[in-house]
Structure formats: structure tokens, C-alpha cells
Amino acid sequence: MALSYKARRRWSLVILVIGMPLYVVAAVTLVNWLDRPAIWLEFLVYVVLGVLWAVPFRFVFRGVGQADPDAPRDKE
């Protein structure tokens, strides 16, 4: 089931305002469980986790910054 443009905008806002801080806390907690690994490994874990959060939400964020495709166009 495809989401409408307005629904995708709302969900993207919810994901960024509520989900992202929760994910950051979870990522920092995960790295703290590793007992302070080498700096390069810690950096690598943060980079992977930083990219990994967006993968499931690609379809929600796609096209949200563009104009509404369902809006009526001017006839000028």
C-alpha cells in the first residue's frame, strides 16, 4: 500500500523528531557495551549505524522535500 504525499511528510516528521533521538540513544548504548573499542572501530560502528537507520525508511523520505505531486497546477 503506497502512502500519500501528506502521509509520507507526517511520518517523516515523526521518524525524525521521535525515532531519531531514540535511535541515537540506542546506538550510543550499543557502543558503550563494547567496552570502549579502538577509535577506528568505534568510528566505523557509528558510521554503519548512522547509515543503517535510514535504510528501512527510504520509501518514506523519498520525494518529501519536493513539491506536492498531487497539488493542482497553475494554468499559466
Coordinates of N, CA and C in Angstrom, one line a residue:
M1 N 0.8 -1.2 0.0 CA 0.0 0.0 0.0 C 0.9 1.2 0.0
A2 N 0.7 2.1 -1.0 CA 1.5 3.3 -1.1 C 1.0 4.4 -0.2
L3 N 1.8 5.2 0.4 CA 1.4 6.3 1.2 C 1.3 7.5 0.4
S4 N 0.3 8.4 0.8 CA 0.2 9.6 0.1 C 1.3 10.6 0.4
Y5 N 1.4 11.6 -0.3 CA 2.5 12.6 -0.1 C 2.3 13.2 1.4
K6 N 1.1 13.6 1.8 CA 0.9 14.1 3.1 C 1.2 13.1 4.2
A7 N 0.9 11.9 4.0 CA 1.2 10.8 5.0 C 2.7 10.6 5.1
R8 N 3.4 10.6 3.9 CA 4.8 10.5 4.0 C 5.5 11.7 4.7
R9 N 5.0 12.9 4.5 CA 5.5 14.0 5.2 C 5.3 13.9 6.7
R10 N 4.1 13.5 7.1 CA 3.9 13.3 8.5 C 4.7 12.2 9.2
W11 N 4.8 11.1 8.5 CA 5.6 10.0 9.0 C 7.1 10.4 9.1
S12 N 7.6 11.1 8.1 CA 9.0 11.5 8.1 C 9.3 12.4 9.3
L13 N 8.3 13.3 9.6 CA 8.5 14.2 10.8 C 8.5 13.4 12.1
V14 N 7.6 12.4 12.2 CA 7.5 11.6 13.4 C 8.8 10.8 13.5
I15 N 9.3 10.3 12.4 CA 10.6 9.5 12.5 C 11.7 10.4 12.9
L16 N 11.8 11.6 12.4 CA 12.9 12.4 12.7 C 12.8 13.0 14.1
V17 N 11.6 13.3 14.6 CA 11.5 14.0 15.9 C 11.5 13.0 17.0
I18 N 10.9 11.9 16.8 CA 10.8 10.9 17.9 C 11.7 9.7 17.7
G19 N 11.7 9.1 16.5 CA 12.5 7.9 16.3 C 14.0 8.2 16.3
M20 N 14.4 9.3 15.7 CA 15.9 9.5 15.6 C 16.6 9.7 16.9
P21 N 16.0 10.5 17.9 CA 16.6 10.5 19.2 C 16.7 9.2 19.9
L22 N 15.6 8.4 19.8 CA 15.6 7.1 20.4 C 16.7 6.2 19.7
Y23 N 16.9 6.3 18.4 CA 17.9 5.5 17.8 C 19.3 5.9 18.2
V24 N 19.5 7.2 18.4 CA 20.8 7.7 18.8 C 21.1 7.2 20.2
V25 N 20.2 7.2 21.1 CA 20.4 6.7 22.4 C 20.7 5.2 22.3
A26 N 20.0 4.4 21.5 CA 20.3 3.0 21.3 C 21.6 2.8 20.8
A27 N 22.1 3.6 19.8 CA 23.4 3.4 19.2 C 24.5 3.7 20.2
V28 N 24.4 4.7 21.0 CA 25.4 5.1 22.0 C 25.4 4.0 23.0
T29 N 24.3 3.5 23.4 CA 24.2 2.4 24.4 C 24.9 1.1 23.8
L30 N 24.7 0.8 22.6 CA 25.4 -0.3 22.0 C 26.9 -0.1 21.9
V31 N 27.4 1.0 21.6 CA 28.8 1.2 21.6 C 29.4 1.2 23.0
N32 N 28.6 1.7 24.0 CA 29.1 1.6 25.4 C 29.2 0.2 25.9
W33 N 28.4 -0.7 25.3 CA 28.5 -2.2 25.7 C 29.8 -2.8 25.2
L34 N 30.4 -2.2 24.2 CA 31.6 -2.7 23.6 C 32.9 -2.4 24.4
D35 N 32.8 -1.8 25.6 CA 33.9 -1.5 26.4 C 35.0 -0.7 25.8
R36 N 34.6 0.4 25.1 CA 35.5 1.4 24.5 C 36.5 0.7 23.6
P37 N 36.0 0.3 22.4 CA 37.0 -0.3 21.4 C 37.9 0.8 20.9
A38 N 38.8 0.3 20.0 CA 39.7 1.2 19.3 C 39.0 2.3 18.6
I39 N 39.6 3.5 18.5 CA 38.9 4.7 17.9 C 38.4 4.4 16.5
W40 N 39.2 3.7 15.7 CA 38.8 3.5 14.3 C 37.6 2.5 14.3
L41 N 37.5 1.6 15.2 CA 36.4 0.6 15.3 C 35.1 1.3 15.8
E42 N 35.3 2.2 16.8 CA 34.2 3.0 17.3 C 33.6 3.9 16.2
F43 N 34.5 4.5 15.4 CA 34.1 5.4 14.3 C 33.3 4.6 13.3
L44 N 33.9 3.4 12.9 CA 33.2 2.5 11.9 C 31.8 2.1 12.4
V45 N 31.7 1.8 13.7 CA 30.4 1.4 14.2 C 29.4 2.5 14.1
Y46 N 29.8 3.7 14.4 CA 28.9 4.9 14.3 C 28.6 5.2 12.9
V47 N 29.5 5.1 12.0 CA 29.2 5.3 10.6 C 28.2 4.3 10.1
V48 N 28.4 3.0 10.4 CA 27.4 2.0 9.9 C 26.1 2.2 10.5
L49 N 26.0 2.5 11.8 CA 24.7 2.7 12.5 C 24.1 4.0 11.9
G50 N 24.9 5.0 11.6 CA 24.4 6.2 11.0 C 23.7 6.1 9.7
V51 N 24.2 5.1 8.9 CA 23.6 4.9 7.6 C 22.5 3.9 7.7
L52 N 22.6 2.9 8.6 CA 21.7 1.8 8.7 C 20.3 2.3 9.2
W53 N 20.2 3.3 9.9 CA 18.8 3.8 10.4 C 17.9 4.2 9.3
A54 N 18.5 4.7 8.2 CA 17.7 5.3 7.1 C 17.2 4.2 6.1
V55 N 17.9 3.1 6.1 CA 17.5 2.1 5.0 C 16.1 1.7 5.1
P56 N 15.5 1.3 6.2 CA 14.1 0.9 6.2 C 13.1 2.0 5.9
F57 N 13.6 3.3 6.0 CA 12.6 4.4 5.9 C 12.9 5.1 4.5
R58 N 13.6 4.6 3.6 CA 13.9 5.2 2.3 C 12.6 5.6 1.6
F59 N 11.6 4.7 1.6 CA 10.4 5.0 0.9 C 9.6 6.1 1.5
V60 N 9.7 6.3 2.8 CA 9.0 7.4 3.5 C 9.7 8.8 3.1
F61 N 11.0 8.8 3.1 CA 11.7 10.1 2.9 C 11.8 10.4 1.4
R62 N 11.6 9.5 0.5 CA 11.8 9.8 -0.9 C 10.7 10.8 -1.4
G63 N 11.3 11.9 -1.9 CA 10.4 13.0 -2.5 C 9.7 13.9 -1.6
V64 N 10.0 13.8 -0.3 CA 9.3 14.6 0.7 C 9.7 16.1 0.6
G65 N 11.0 16.4 0.2 CA 11.4 17.7 0.0 C 11.0 18.4 -1.2
Q66 N 10.3 17.7 -2.1 CA 9.8 18.3 -3.4 C 8.4 18.8 -3.2
A67 N 8.0 19.5 -4.2 CA 6.6 20.0 -4.2 C 5.6 18.8 -4.3
D68 N 4.4 19.1 -3.8 CA 3.4 18.1 -3.7 C 3.0 17.7 -5.1
P69 N 3.2 16.4 -5.5 CA 2.9 16.0 -6.9 C 1.3 15.9 -7.1
D70 N 0.6 15.8 -6.0 CA -0.9 15.7 -6.2 C -1.6 17.1 -6.2
A71 N -0.8 18.2 -5.9 CA -1.4 19.5 -5.9 C -1.8 20.0 -7.3
P72 N -2.9 20.7 -7.4 CA -3.3 21.2 -8.7 C -2.2 22.3 -9.2
R73 N -2.0 22.2 -10.5 CA -1.0 23.1 -11.1 C -1.7 24.4 -11.6
D74 N -0.9 25.5 -11.7 CA -1.4 26.7 -12.3 C -1.5 26.6 -13.8
K75 N -2.5 27.2 -14.4 CA -2.6 27.1 -15.8 C -2.0 28.3 -16.6
E76 N -1.0 28.8 -16.0 CA -0.3 30.0 -16.7 C 0.8 29.6 -17.6

